[in-house]
Amino acid sequence: MPLSRAANGSPEPGANEELISWRYANPGTLQIDCLGAFISRDPFSEESSSEEDEHISRNTSLDLLALAVKEEYEDGFTDAAKKISLPYHSSNITHISLDIGGTLTKLVYFTKNDDSPQGGKMHFKYYQTENFESEVLRFLQKKLVNKRRIKNREITHILATGGGSCKFQTLMRKTFPKVKIIAKDEMECLITGLDFFITEIPREIYTYDYNQDKIQFLDVPKITTKDDLYPYLLVNIGSGVSMIKVVGPEHDNFERIGGSSLGGGTLWGLLSLLTTAQDYNEMLDMAKRGNNENIDLLVGDIYGTNYNKIGLKSNHIASSFAKVFKKLKNLKRDPKAAPLTISEKLAQFNQEDISRSLLYSVSNNIGQIAYLQAQRYNLKRIYFGGSYILGHKQTIHTLSYAVDFWSKGVMKAYFLRHEGYLGSVGAFLNGPVST
Amino acid sequence: MPLSRAANGSPEPGANEELISWRYANPGTLQIDCLGAFISRDPFSEESSSEEDEHISRNTSLDLLALAVKEEYEDGFTDAAKKISLPYHSSNITHISLDIGGTLTKLVYFTKNDDSPQGGKMHFKYYQTENFESEVLRFLQKKLVNKRRIKNREITHILATGGGSCKFQTLMRKTFPKVKIIAKDEMECLITGLDFFITEIPREIYTYDYNQDKIQFLDVPKITTKDDLYPYLLVNIGSGVSMIKVVGPEHDNFERIGGSSLGGGTLWGLLSLLTTAQDYNEMLDMAKRGNNENIDLLVGDIYGTNYNKIGLKSNHIASSFAKVFKKLKNLKRDPKAAPLTISEKLAQFNQEDISRSLLYSVSNNIGQIAYLQAQRYNLKRIYFGGSYILGHKQTIHTLSYAVDFWSKGVMKAYFLRHEGYLGSVGAFLNGPVST
């Protein structure tokens, strides 16, 4: 698929096909025509915005964006990202893809348009990996494979990527004996997916200006040389964090240079113990309302002022969660009293404040390590993907601020509206040919 | 003080005085003769070890070392480091020093020997900063200042460093109107203290070989050029973490290049909520007995195997604390049941396992950031100081392993027996002249 077609949004078959060799656009395996792809029913699209509708513009706020990330399904399923239209794709797509992570399984499948011989939509859903058998396989069984509920085609392949693709392979083969289960390399899929979103999907990638509390969509880049796209650092935040340096589109042009075990799983685990939140969305809502200054020890709490000599501001977090220890120590001064129970201890603090503190500390830490890894290889662009972010304002603020602060403005943090689906989209696009 | 005297342990006044200019050895302010200094009543000293006593050798285990770190005081105070003898110091020392941190206040003072006109000992104690007024000031008032319990001298100066030195200045002035309170710069004191321990105190600095579970004391280095000592990275882990690059002994040869808010205060805060431990020593004991594999999601848990393509072993921690979320999700499957209380949720897990998991994640994270900062400036030696470590085996193992793993053996992690007292010792040595 030639770049220029998607880049300027108009079909010019054959034009500039020599520009760049896309991993997913290898002519031998290409099954999917991404030409003119766009986010479906998007309030931010140029067609749907007008001058009267000023608040929905290409410069918008994160709060508004959050409303335009999720998709509602007829079956009441809302934990999904917006569909993507592929208006020029006409042939059948006989595969679906799964990215089976440590906590979540992300699913991508395609349906053709009812009313037209051409075009269709990519669908996105996610499930808890713990419920792989009861939910993921059941969904596949009911809707996709056995009953052929996706019109005009039969699923012949399931493309599986992510850590669990190996672990669940036997189970999938047993459940779908007529379907080929093909494992796709995790890193390759993540990068294919990200390259697709960067180069093909308008209003997908955005940056956040924390001074003005505005997001700005990136133009789908007019790519004429490799330098317009590469090199970059992909920071994928799922249960854990992987950092991948990408210097070009070829198979050997990427490397996992680091990571961190402090990721989404850490935040979810701690908050599921320390709060009454039932799921991650509730945790994020709590964090939104909380004040970390009741939990974290700030530079001002220690110094009574800024520590000017080394440029630490008084509201800089000196130690995450450190006020908790101090406060509990103070409460226990009466030696005759019985030790506090865990519920009594927790009652001293606001769940919302605890959520905000932990969200900050995990996000700050990822931002700092991302910066250090990026400067090590002189990478100026950092893309944050994975299901940890979920368009959440404080997370995006913290990551943007950390990259900006540490790099003194030299590096830039980029985010995606389909942040959790890099791997599954990559597997979907790479197609059934084994890599 | 000329280097060679301390380096070879024998007094050669005036020899090689040109070698290196010590911050704390400026002849104009020098009040303390460190010649021949050593850790008092040290089972590891060459005098006290014999061939029969093979287990107490210069190659020893961390478990044995832990027994030889603490000092017992007649007043029952044991949370202190071993005294250091200064056998050649003969004049009065009329100052004491305090390093007032976010959580702990570290105290250094000197007493002359009873039975000899020459020599005396440096003493080390610490208190909760929360109890500054009730404990620190009371101790100073009773034992040191008003009642002149330290023989032959009157305290004329209190040298205060650390974040709280500013905050508590007024209170100290009010309490001790006849004593001069002098604030000393935090970073300078840390480095003076570390340089002192490295160059003057035998059997103070050690490395840990995690393959053989052995520590090895460093020889007090025979310093002939600056390169024998500098450059190095000091990673000071208190409530928060500070990382200081040091390239030489002069005042402008150091820089705070980074840090982390995930430090001791984070661990203490989280464990004081999630366990019944009453203090940090209890938390460390719990961590010793715990198994983090019940709490953390390992690479093997996700992949079912190693992820060989990128060299991740199956026992590598993919996501700290992530099993907690999964386990609690599974427990809540009955939709009719009331949500679990926090105590019921916590009862699903071992406090010891939680402690080990959090100790690992904080330590691993510090080790990784330390490595990234060190490689950025091409520093091969990393010294870990601060009250977080406390000679704890898993902590030292984790930090040593992280530095070794990430740097592929190029960098080396160093630890100290008086790890918590760098700042207070530095202030003590720098003396009352304002810097």
CSV table of N, CA and C in Angstrom, one decimal, chain A residues 287-383:
chain,number,residue,atom,x,y,z
A,287,ALA,N,-9.1,8.7,41.4
A,287,ALA,CA,-7.8,9.5,41.3
A,287,ALA,C,-8.1,10.9,40.8
A,288,LYS,N,-9.1,11.0,40.0
A,288,LYS,CA,-9.5,12.3,39.4
A,288,LYS,C,-9.9,13.3,40.6
A,289,ARG,N,-10.6,12.7,41.6
A,289,ARG,CA,-11.1,13.5,42.6
A,289,ARG,C,-10.2,13.7,43.8
A,290,GLY,N,-9.1,13.0,43.8
A,290,GLY,CA,-8.2,12.9,45.0
A,290,GLY,C,-7.2,14.1,45.0
A,291,ASN,N,-6.6,14.2,46.2
A,291,ASN,CA,-5.5,15.2,46.4
A,291,ASN,C,-4.3,14.4,47.0
A,292,ASN,N,-3.2,14.3,46.2
A,292,ASN,CA,-2.1,13.5,46.7
A,292,ASN,C,-1.3,14.2,47.8
A,293,GLU,N,-1.5,15.5,48.0
A,293,GLU,CA,-0.7,16.2,49.0
A,293,GLU,C,-1.1,15.7,50.4
A,294,ASN,N,-2.2,15.0,50.6
A,294,ASN,CA,-2.5,14.4,51.9
A,294,ASN,C,-1.7,13.1,52.1
A,295,ILE,N,-1.1,12.6,51.1
A,295,ILE,CA,-0.5,11.2,51.1
A,295,ILE,C,1.1,11.3,50.9
A,296,ASP,N,1.4,12.2,49.9
A,296,ASP,CA,2.8,12.3,49.6
A,296,ASP,C,3.6,13.4,50.4
A,297,LEU,N,4.8,13.1,50.6
A,297,LEU,CA,5.7,14.1,51.3
A,297,LEU,C,6.2,15.0,50.2
A,298,LEU,N,5.9,16.3,50.3
A,298,LEU,CA,6.4,17.2,49.3
A,298,LEU,C,7.7,17.9,49.7
A,299,VAL,N,8.5,18.4,48.8
A,299,VAL,CA,9.7,19.1,49.1
A,299,VAL,C,9.4,20.2,50.2
A,300,GLY,N,8.3,20.9,50.1
A,300,GLY,CA,7.9,21.9,51.0
A,300,GLY,C,7.7,21.4,52.4
A,301,ASP,N,7.1,20.1,52.5
A,301,ASP,CA,6.9,19.5,53.8
A,301,ASP,C,8.2,19.3,54.6
A,302,ILE,N,9.2,19.0,53.8
A,302,ILE,CA,10.5,18.7,54.5
A,302,ILE,C,11.3,20.0,54.7
A,303,TYR,N,11.4,20.8,53.7
A,303,TYR,CA,12.3,22.0,53.7
A,303,TYR,C,11.6,23.2,54.3
A,304,GLY,N,10.2,23.1,54.3
A,304,GLY,CA,9.5,24.3,54.7
A,304,GLY,C,9.4,25.3,53.6
A,305,THR,N,10.1,25.1,52.5
A,305,THR,CA,10.3,26.0,51.4
A,305,THR,C,10.8,25.3,50.2
A,306,ASN,N,11.1,26.0,49.1
A,306,ASN,CA,11.8,25.3,47.9
A,306,ASN,C,13.2,25.0,48.4
A,307,TYR,N,13.8,24.0,47.7
A,307,TYR,CA,15.2,23.8,47.8
A,307,TYR,C,15.9,24.4,46.6
A,308,ASN,N,16.1,25.7,46.7
A,308,ASN,CA,16.5,26.4,45.5
A,308,ASN,C,17.8,26.0,44.9
A,309,LYS,N,18.7,25.6,45.8
A,309,LYS,CA,20.0,25.4,45.3
A,309,LYS,C,20.1,24.3,44.2
A,310,ILE,N,19.1,23.3,44.3
A,310,ILE,CA,19.1,22.3,43.3
A,310,ILE,C,17.8,22.4,42.4
A,311,GLY,N,17.1,23.5,42.6
A,311,GLY,CA,15.9,23.7,41.7
A,311,GLY,C,14.7,22.8,42.0
A,312,LEU,N,14.6,22.3,43.3
A,312,LEU,CA,13.4,21.6,43.6
A,312,LEU,C,12.3,22.5,44.1
A,313,LYS,N,11.1,22.5,43.5
A,313,LYS,CA,10.0,23.4,43.9
A,313,LYS,C,9.4,22.7,45.2
A,314,SER,N,8.7,23.6,45.9
A,314,SER,CA,8.1,23.1,47.2
A,314,SER,C,7.0,22.1,47.0
A,315,ASN,N,6.3,22.2,45.8
A,315,ASN,CA,5.3,21.2,45.5
A,315,ASN,C,5.7,19.9,44.8
A,316,HIS,N,7.0,19.8,44.6
A,316,HIS,CA,7.6,18.6,44.0
A,316,HIS,C,7.5,17.5,45.0
A,317,ILE,N,7.1,16.3,44.5
A,317,ILE,CA,6.9,15.1,45.4
A,317,ILE,C,8.3,14.6,45.8
A,318,ALA,N,8.6,14.7,47.1
A,318,ALA,CA,9.9,14.2,47.6
A,318,ALA,C,9.8,12.7,47.8
A,319,SER,N,8.7,12.3,48.4
A,319,SER,CA,8.5,10.8,48.7
A,319,SER,C,7.1,10.5,48.6
A,320,SER,N,6.7,9.6,47.6
A,320,SER,CA,5.4,9.1,47.4
A,320,SER,C,4.9,8.3,48.6
A,321,PHE,N,3.8,8.6,49.2
A,321,PHE,CA,3.1,7.8,50.2
A,321,PHE,C,3.7,8.0,51.6
A,322,ALA,N,4.8,8.9,51.7
A,322,ALA,CA,5.5,9.0,53.0
A,322,ALA,C,4.7,9.6,54.1
A,323,LYS,N,3.7,10.4,53.8
A,323,LYS,CA,2.9,11.0,54.9
A,323,LYS,C,2.1,9.9,55.7
A,324,VAL,N,1.8,8.8,55.0
A,324,VAL,CA,1.0,7.7,55.6
A,324,VAL,C,1.7,7.2,56.8
A,325,PHE,N,3.0,6.8,56.6
A,325,PHE,CA,3.8,6.3,57.7
A,325,PHE,C,3.9,7.3,58.9
A,326,LYS,N,4.1,8.5,58.6
A,326,LYS,CA,4.2,9.6,59.6
A,326,LYS,C,2.9,9.7,60.4
A,327,LYS,N,1.8,9.8,59.6
A,327,LYS,CA,0.5,10.0,60.3
A,327,LYS,C,0.2,8.8,61.2
A,328,LEU,N,0.4,7.6,60.7
A,328,LEU,CA,0.1,6.4,61.5
A,328,LEU,C,1.0,6.4,62.8
A,329,LYS,N,2.2,6.7,62.6
A,329,LYS,CA,3.1,6.8,63.8
A,329,LYS,C,2.6,7.7,64.9
A,330,ASN,N,2.1,8.8,64.4
A,330,ASN,CA,1.6,9.8,65.4
A,330,ASN,C,0.4,9.4,66.1
A,331,LEU,N,-0.5,8.6,65.4
A,331,LEU,CA,-1.7,8.2,66.0
A,331,LEU,C,-1.5,7.2,67.1
A,332,LYS,N,-0.4,6.5,67.0
A,332,LYS,CA,-0.2,5.4,68.0
A,332,LYS,C,0.6,5.8,69.2
A,333,ARG,N,0.5,7.0,69.6
A,333,ARG,CA,1.4,7.5,70.6
A,333,ARG,C,1.0,7.0,72.0
A,334,ASP,N,-0.3,6.7,72.2
A,334,ASP,CA,-0.7,6.2,73.5
A,334,ASP,C,-0.3,4.7,73.6
A,335,PRO,N,0.6,4.4,74.5
A,335,PRO,CA,1.2,3.1,74.6
A,335,PRO,C,0.2,2.0,75.1
A,336,LYS,N,-0.9,2.5,75.8
A,336,LYS,CA,-1.9,1.6,76.3
A,336,LYS,C,-2.9,1.1,75.2
A,337,ALA,N,-3.1,1.9,74.2
A,337,ALA,CA,-4.1,1.5,73.2
A,337,ALA,C,-3.6,0.3,72.4
A,338,ALA,N,-4.6,-0.5,72.0
A,338,ALA,CA,-4.3,-1.6,71.1
A,338,ALA,C,-3.9,-1.1,69.7
A,339,PRO,N,-3.1,-1.9,69.0
A,339,PRO,CA,-2.7,-1.4,67.7
A,339,PRO,C,-3.9,-1.3,66.8
A,340,LEU,N,-3.8,-0.3,65.9
A,340,LEU,CA,-5.0,-0.1,65.0
A,340,LEU,C,-5.1,-1.3,64.0
A,341,THR,N,-6.4,-1.6,63.8
A,341,THR,CA,-6.6,-2.6,62.7
A,341,THR,C,-6.4,-2.0,61.4
A,342,ILE,N,-6.3,-2.8,60.3
A,342,ILE,CA,-6.1,-2.3,59.0
A,342,ILE,C,-7.2,-1.3,58.6
A,343,SER,N,-8.4,-1.7,58.9
A,343,SER,CA,-9.6,-0.8,58.5
A,343,SER,C,-9.5,0.5,59.2
A,344,GLU,N,-9.1,0.5,60.5
A,344,GLU,CA,-8.9,1.7,61.3
A,344,GLU,C,-7.8,2.6,60.7
A,345,LYS,N,-6.8,1.9,60.3
A,345,LYS,CA,-5.7,2.7,59.7
A,345,LYS,C,-6.1,3.3,58.3
A,346,LEU,N,-6.8,2.5,57.5
A,346,LEU,CA,-7.2,3.0,56.2
A,346,LEU,C,-8.2,4.2,56.4
A,347,ALA,N,-9.0,4.1,57.5
A,347,ALA,CA,-10.0,5.1,57.7
A,347,ALA,C,-9.4,6.5,57.9
A,348,GLN,N,-8.1,6.5,58.2
A,348,GLN,CA,-7.4,7.8,58.4
A,348,GLN,C,-7.2,8.6,57.1
A,349,PHE,N,-7.4,7.9,56.0
A,349,PHE,CA,-7.1,8.5,54.7
A,349,PHE,C,-8.2,8.4,53.7
A,350,ASN,N,-8.2,9.2,52.8
A,350,ASN,CA,-9.2,9.3,51.7
A,350,ASN,C,-8.8,8.3,50.6
A,351,GLN,N,-9.7,7.4,50.2
A,351,GLN,CA,-9.4,6.5,49.1
A,351,GLN,C,-9.0,7.3,47.8
A,352,GLU,N,-9.7,8.4,47.7
A,352,GLU,CA,-9.4,9.2,46.5
A,352,GLU,C,-8.0,9.8,46.5
A,353,ASP,N,-7.5,10.2,47.7
A,353,ASP,CA,-6.2,10.7,47.8
A,353,ASP,C,-5.1,9.6,47.5
A,354,ILE,N,-5.4,8.4,48.1
A,354,ILE,CA,-4.5,7.3,47.9
A,354,ILE,C,-4.4,6.9,46.4
A,355,SER,N,-5.6,7.0,45.7
A,355,SER,CA,-5.6,6.6,44.3
A,355,SER,C,-4.8,7.6,43.5
A,356,ARG,N,-5.0,8.9,43.8
A,356,ARG,CA,-4.2,9.9,43.1
A,356,ARG,C,-2.7,9.8,43.3
A,357,SER,N,-2.3,9.5,44.6
A,357,SER,CA,-0.9,9.4,44.9
A,357,SER,C,-0.3,8.2,44.1
A,358,LEU,N,-1.0,7.1,44.1
A,358,LEU,CA,-0.4,5.9,43.4
A,358,LEU,C,-0.4,6.1,41.9
A,359,LEU,N,-1.4,6.7,41.4
A,359,LEU,CA,-1.4,7.0,39.9
A,359,LEU,C,-0.3,7.9,39.6
A,360,TYR,N,0.0,8.9,40.4
A,360,TYR,CA,1.1,9.8,40.1
A,360,TYR,C,2.4,9.1,40.2
A,361,SER,N,2.6,8.3,41.2
A,361,SER,CA,3.9,7.7,41.4
A,361,SER,C,4.2,6.7,40.3
A,362,VAL,N,3.3,5.9,39.9
A,362,VAL,CA,3.5,4.9,38.8
A,362,VAL,C,3.8,5.7,37.5
A,363,SER,N,2.9,6.7,37.2
A,363,SER,CA,3.1,7.5,36.0
A,363,SER,C,4.4,8.3,35.9
A,364,ASN,N,4.7,9.0,37.0
A,364,ASN,CA,5.9,9.7,37.1
A,364,ASN,C,7.1,8.8,36.8
A,365,ASN,N,7.1,7.7,37.4
A,365,ASN,CA,8.2,6.8,37.3
A,365,ASN,C,8.4,6.3,35.9
A,366,ILE,N,7.3,5.9,35.3
A,366,ILE,CA,7.4,5.5,33.9
A,366,ILE,C,7.9,6.7,33.0
A,367,GLY,N,7.4,7.9,33.2
A,367,GLY,CA,7.9,9.0,32.5
A,367,GLY,C,9.3,9.2,32.6
A,368,GLN,N,9.9,9.1,33.8
A,368,GLN,CA,11.3,9.3,34.0
A,368,GLN,C,12.1,8.3,33.4
A,369,ILE,N,11.7,7.0,33.5
A,369,ILE,CA,12.5,5.9,32.9
A,369,ILE,C,12.4,6.0,31.4
A,370,ALA,N,11.3,6.4,30.8
A,370,ALA,CA,11.1,6.6,29.4
A,370,ALA,C,12.1,7.7,28.9
A,371,TYR,N,12.1,8.8,29.6
A,371,TYR,CA,13.1,9.8,29.3
A,371,TYR,C,14.5,9.3,29.3
A,372,LEU,N,14.9,8.6,30.3
A,372,LEU,CA,16.3,8.2,30.5
A,372,LEU,C,16.6,7.2,29.3
A,373,GLN,N,15.7,6.3,29.0
A,373,GLN,CA,15.9,5.4,27.9
A,373,GLN,C,16.0,6.1,26.6
A,374,ALA,N,15.2,7.1,26.4
A,374,ALA,CA,15.1,7.9,25.1
A,374,ALA,C,16.4,8.7,24.9
A,375,GLN,N,16.9,9.3,26.0
A,375,GLN,CA,18.1,10.2,25.8
A,375,GLN,C,19.3,9.3,25.6
A,376,ARG,N,19.3,8.1,26.1
A,376,ARG,CA,20.4,7.1,25.9
A,376,ARG,C,20.6,6.9,24.4
A,377,TYR,N,19.5,6.8,23.7
A,377,TYR,CA,19.6,6.5,22.3
A,377,TYR,C,19.3,7.7,21.4
A,378,ASN,N,19.2,8.9,22.0
A,378,ASN,CA,18.9,10.1,21.3
A,378,ASN,C,17.6,10.0,20.5
A,379,LEU,N,16.5,9.6,21.2
A,379,LEU,CA,15.2,9.5,20.5
A,379,LEU,C,14.4,10.7,21.0
A,380,LYS,N,13.8,11.4,20.1
A,380,LYS,CA,13.1,12.6,20.4
A,380,LYS,C,11.6,12.4,20.6
A,381,ARG,N,11.1,11.3,20.0
A,381,ARG,CA,9.6,11.1,20.0
A,381,ARG,C,9.3,9.8,20.9
A,382,ILE,N,8.4,10.0,21.8
A,382,ILE,CA,8.1,8.9,22.7
A,382,ILE,C,6.6,8.7,22.6
A,383,TYR,N,6.2,7.5,22.1
A,383,TYR,CA,4.8,7.1,22.0
A,383,TYR,C,4.4,6.3,23.2
